Every structure is written in structure tokens, then in C-alpha cells.
Tab-separated table of C-alpha atoms in Angstrom:
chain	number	residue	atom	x	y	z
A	1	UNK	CA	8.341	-2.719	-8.698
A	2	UNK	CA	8.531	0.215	-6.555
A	3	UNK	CA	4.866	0.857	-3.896
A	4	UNK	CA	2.767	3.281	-5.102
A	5	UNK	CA	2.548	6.100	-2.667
A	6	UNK	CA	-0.622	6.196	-0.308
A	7	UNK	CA	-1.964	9.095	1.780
A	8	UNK	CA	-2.099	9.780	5.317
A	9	UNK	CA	-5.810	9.261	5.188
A	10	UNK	CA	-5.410	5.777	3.509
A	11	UNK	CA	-3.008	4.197	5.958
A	12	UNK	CA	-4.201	5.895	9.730
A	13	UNK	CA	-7.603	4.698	8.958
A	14	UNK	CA	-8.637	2.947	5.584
A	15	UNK	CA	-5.687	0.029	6.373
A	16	UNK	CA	-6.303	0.204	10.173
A	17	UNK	CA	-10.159	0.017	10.034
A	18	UNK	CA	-10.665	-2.352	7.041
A	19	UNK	CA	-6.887	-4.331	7.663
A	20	UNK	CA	-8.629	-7.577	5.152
A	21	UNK	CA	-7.819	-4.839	2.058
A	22	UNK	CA	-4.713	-6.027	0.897
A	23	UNK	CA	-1.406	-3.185	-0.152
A	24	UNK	CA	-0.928	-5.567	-3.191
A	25	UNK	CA	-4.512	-5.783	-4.326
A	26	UNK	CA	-5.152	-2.024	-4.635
A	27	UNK	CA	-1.694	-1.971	-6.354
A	28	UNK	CA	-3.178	-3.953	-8.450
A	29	UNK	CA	-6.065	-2.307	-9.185
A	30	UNK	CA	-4.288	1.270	-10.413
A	31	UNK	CA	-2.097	-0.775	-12.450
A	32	UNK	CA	-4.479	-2.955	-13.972
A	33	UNK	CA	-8.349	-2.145	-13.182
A	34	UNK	CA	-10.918	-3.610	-15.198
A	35	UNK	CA	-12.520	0.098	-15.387
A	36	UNK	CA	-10.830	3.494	-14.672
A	37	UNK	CA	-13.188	6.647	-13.932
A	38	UNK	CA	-12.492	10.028	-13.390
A	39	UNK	CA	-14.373	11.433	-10.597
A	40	UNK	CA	-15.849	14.714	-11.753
A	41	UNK	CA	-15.994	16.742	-8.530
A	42	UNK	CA	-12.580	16.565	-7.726
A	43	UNK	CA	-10.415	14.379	-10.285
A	44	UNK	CA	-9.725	11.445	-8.102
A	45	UNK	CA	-9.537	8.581	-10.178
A	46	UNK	CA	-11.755	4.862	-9.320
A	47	UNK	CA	-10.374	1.617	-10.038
A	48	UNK	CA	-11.750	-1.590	-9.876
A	49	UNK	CA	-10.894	-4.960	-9.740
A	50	UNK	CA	-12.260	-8.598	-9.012
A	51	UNK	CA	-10.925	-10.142	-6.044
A	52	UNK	CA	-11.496	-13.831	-5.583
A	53	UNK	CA	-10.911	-13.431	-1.624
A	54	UNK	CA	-13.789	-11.239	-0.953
A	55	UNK	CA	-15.829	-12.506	-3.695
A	56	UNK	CA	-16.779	-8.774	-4.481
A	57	UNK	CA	-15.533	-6.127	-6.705
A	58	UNK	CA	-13.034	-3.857	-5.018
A	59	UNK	CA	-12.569	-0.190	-5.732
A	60	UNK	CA	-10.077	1.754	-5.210
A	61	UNK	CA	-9.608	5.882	-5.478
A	62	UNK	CA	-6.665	7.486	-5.947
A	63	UNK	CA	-5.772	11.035	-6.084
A	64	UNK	CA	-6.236	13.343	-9.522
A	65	UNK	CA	-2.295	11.730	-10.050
A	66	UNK	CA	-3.420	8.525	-10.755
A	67	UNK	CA	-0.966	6.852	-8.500
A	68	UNK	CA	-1.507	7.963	-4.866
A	69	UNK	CA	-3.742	5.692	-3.515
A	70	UNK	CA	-6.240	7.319	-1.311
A	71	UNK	CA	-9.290	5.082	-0.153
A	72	UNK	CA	-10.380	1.125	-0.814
A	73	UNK	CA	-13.399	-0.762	-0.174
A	74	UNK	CA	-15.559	-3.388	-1.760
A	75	UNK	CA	-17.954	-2.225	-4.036
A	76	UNK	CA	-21.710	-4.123	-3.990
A	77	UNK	CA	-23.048	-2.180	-6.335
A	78	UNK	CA	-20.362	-2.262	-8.996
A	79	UNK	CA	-21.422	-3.916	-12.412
A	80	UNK	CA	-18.733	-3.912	-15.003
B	1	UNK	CA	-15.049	6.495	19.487
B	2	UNK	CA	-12.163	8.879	17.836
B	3	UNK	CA	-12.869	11.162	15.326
B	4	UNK	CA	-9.958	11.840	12.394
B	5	UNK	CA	-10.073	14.922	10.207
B	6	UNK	CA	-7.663	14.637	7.168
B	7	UNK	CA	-6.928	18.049	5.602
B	8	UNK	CA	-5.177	17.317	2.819
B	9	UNK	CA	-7.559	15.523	1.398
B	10	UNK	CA	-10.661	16.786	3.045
B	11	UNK	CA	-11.343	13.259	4.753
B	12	UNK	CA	-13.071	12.219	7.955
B	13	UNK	CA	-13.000	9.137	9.882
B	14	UNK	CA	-15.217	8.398	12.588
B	15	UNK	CA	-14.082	5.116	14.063
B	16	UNK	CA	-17.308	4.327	16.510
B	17	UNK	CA	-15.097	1.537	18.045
B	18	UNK	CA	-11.683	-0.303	17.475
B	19	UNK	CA	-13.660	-3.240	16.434
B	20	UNK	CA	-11.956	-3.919	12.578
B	21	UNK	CA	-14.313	-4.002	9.602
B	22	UNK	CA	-15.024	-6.922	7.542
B	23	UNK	CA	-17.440	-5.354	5.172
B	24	UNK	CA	-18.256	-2.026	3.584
B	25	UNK	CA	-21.117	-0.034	2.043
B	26	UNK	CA	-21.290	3.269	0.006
B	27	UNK	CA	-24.480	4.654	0.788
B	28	UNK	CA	-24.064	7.797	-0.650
B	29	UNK	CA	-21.755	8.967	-2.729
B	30	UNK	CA	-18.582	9.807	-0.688
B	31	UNK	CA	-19.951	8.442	2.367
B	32	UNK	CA	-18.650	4.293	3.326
B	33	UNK	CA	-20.415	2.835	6.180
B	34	UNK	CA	-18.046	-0.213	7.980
B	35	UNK	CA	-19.082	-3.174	9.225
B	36	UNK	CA	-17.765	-5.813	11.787
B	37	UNK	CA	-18.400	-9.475	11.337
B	38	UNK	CA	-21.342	-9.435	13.665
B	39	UNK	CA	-22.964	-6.625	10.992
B	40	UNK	CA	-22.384	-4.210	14.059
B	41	UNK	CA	-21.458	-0.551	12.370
B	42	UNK	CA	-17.846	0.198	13.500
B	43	UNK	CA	-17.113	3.244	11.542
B	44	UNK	CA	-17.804	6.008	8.728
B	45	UNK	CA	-15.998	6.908	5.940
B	46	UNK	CA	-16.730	10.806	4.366
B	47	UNK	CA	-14.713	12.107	1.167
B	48	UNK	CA	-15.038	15.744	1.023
B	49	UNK	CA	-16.440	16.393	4.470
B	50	UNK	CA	-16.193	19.346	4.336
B	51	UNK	CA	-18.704	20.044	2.351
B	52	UNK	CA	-20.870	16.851	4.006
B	53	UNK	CA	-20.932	18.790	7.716
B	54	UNK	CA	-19.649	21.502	9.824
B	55	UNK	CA	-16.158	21.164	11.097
B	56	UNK	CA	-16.138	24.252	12.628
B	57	UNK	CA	-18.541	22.903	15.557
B	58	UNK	CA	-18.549	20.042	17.951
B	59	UNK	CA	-21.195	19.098	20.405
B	60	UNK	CA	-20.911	16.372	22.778
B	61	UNK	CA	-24.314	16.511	24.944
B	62	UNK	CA	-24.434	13.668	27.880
B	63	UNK	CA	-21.982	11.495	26.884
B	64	UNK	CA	-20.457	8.636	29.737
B	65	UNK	CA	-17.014	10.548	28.693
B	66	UNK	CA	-14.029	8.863	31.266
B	67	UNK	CA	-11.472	10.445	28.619
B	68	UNK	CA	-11.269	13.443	25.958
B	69	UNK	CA	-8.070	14.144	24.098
B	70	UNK	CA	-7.991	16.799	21.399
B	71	UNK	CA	-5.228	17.138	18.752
């Protein structure tokens, strides 16, 4: 299955500053979140998913394309 | 500390140290604090900084500074 693009932003400083996050896991999370939400400023879209490794709920934000993955971190206040 | 500005998406790093984070925390929305494993804050993340503060100005007042680049 083919990456899912990322932008600049993501990998010069959301991989390098938080380098736990895992590529696969936010792949993960656009393909298959447990909740999808448009963000209505701006149309980026949040995912989230469980992730047994940080014992936390991680979200991830894409752009408005649904598929260019933008920012990640884990989510504390996140109740599905 | 470095200071990254992303355009294209209207994004701004400020990376207080290279110290990695181990922990995160939206405290506002748009705005991710970082966290190294001491609980030491290593960086901030702002979504649509633009809007959050003014990019047009930078002060630096009595800062140790040994080094400044600017890109």
C-alpha cells in the first residue's frame, strides 16, 4: 500500500520533535480512525485511534484532502 | 531555540531545545505544548499562527545569543 503523503510541516518538525509517533500508526489512523471530524475553520480533517504503545488516544490531522497527513500527537482529552 | 514558520500551511514551530518530546498537550485549540521525559517543555506547536501572533515582528531583548541565522 502506497504512504500517504505528509507535509513539510509534519516531517521537519512533528516527526523530528515527537520521533515516538510512528509513520504507520497515523497511516493507520486516516485509514481506519475510530472517529473522523471535520475541522470547521479550515477543513482539516481529525482522526483518532487507540494505540496500545502510548496507552493514549492518538490524533491525527490531515489536510481538507483527507490524505495528507499534517500534524500527530496524543490526545488526553479525547473520549470516544 | 529555532523558530520554523510553515507557509503553506500556516504552521509554527518553536523548538525551545533539541531535547525530543515524549508527551504532548493541546491547551488550546491549535496550540500543542511538548514535553521531554523529565516534564521539561521542549517545544510549541501553533496551527494557524497566523492568526495566533504577529509574524511580521520579532524582538529578541537580552538574550546570551553566541549565534543567529535567519532563513
Amino acid at each position: 500500500m502506497l504512504e500517504l503523503p505528509i507535509t513539510d510541516y509534519f516531517r521537519d518538525n512533528v516527526l523530528v520533535k515527537r520521533p515516538y509517533i510512528q509513520r504507520e500508526w497515523c497511516e493507520a489512523a486516516v485509514r481506519d480512525p475510530i472517529r473522523r471530524e471535520v475541522q470547521a475553520d479550515d477543513g482539516r480533517i481529525r482522526h483518532w485511534i487507540w494505540i496500545d504503545a502510548l496507552d493514549r488516544y492518538l490524533r491525527v490531522v490531515t489536510l481538507a484532502d483527507g490524505q495528507t497527513i499534517h500534524n500527530a500527537f496524543p490526545d488526553r482529552r479525547f473520549r470516544p | 531555540m529555532k523558530i520554523n514558520y510553515d507557509a503553506a500551511t500556516d504552521s509554527l514551530y518553536i523548538h525551545l531545545s533539541d531535547r525530543a518530546s515524549v508527551d504532548s498537550d493541546e491547551i488550546a485549540n491549535g496550540v500543542v505544548l511538548d514535553y521531554d521525559a523529565a516534564g521539561a517543555l521542549v517545544g510549541i506547536d501553533i496551527q494557524h499562527a497566523s492568526h495566533q501572533a504577529d509574524l511580521a515582528k520579532l524582538s529578541v531583548n537580552c538574550l546570551p545569543l553566541t549565534q543567529l541565522d535567519a532563513a
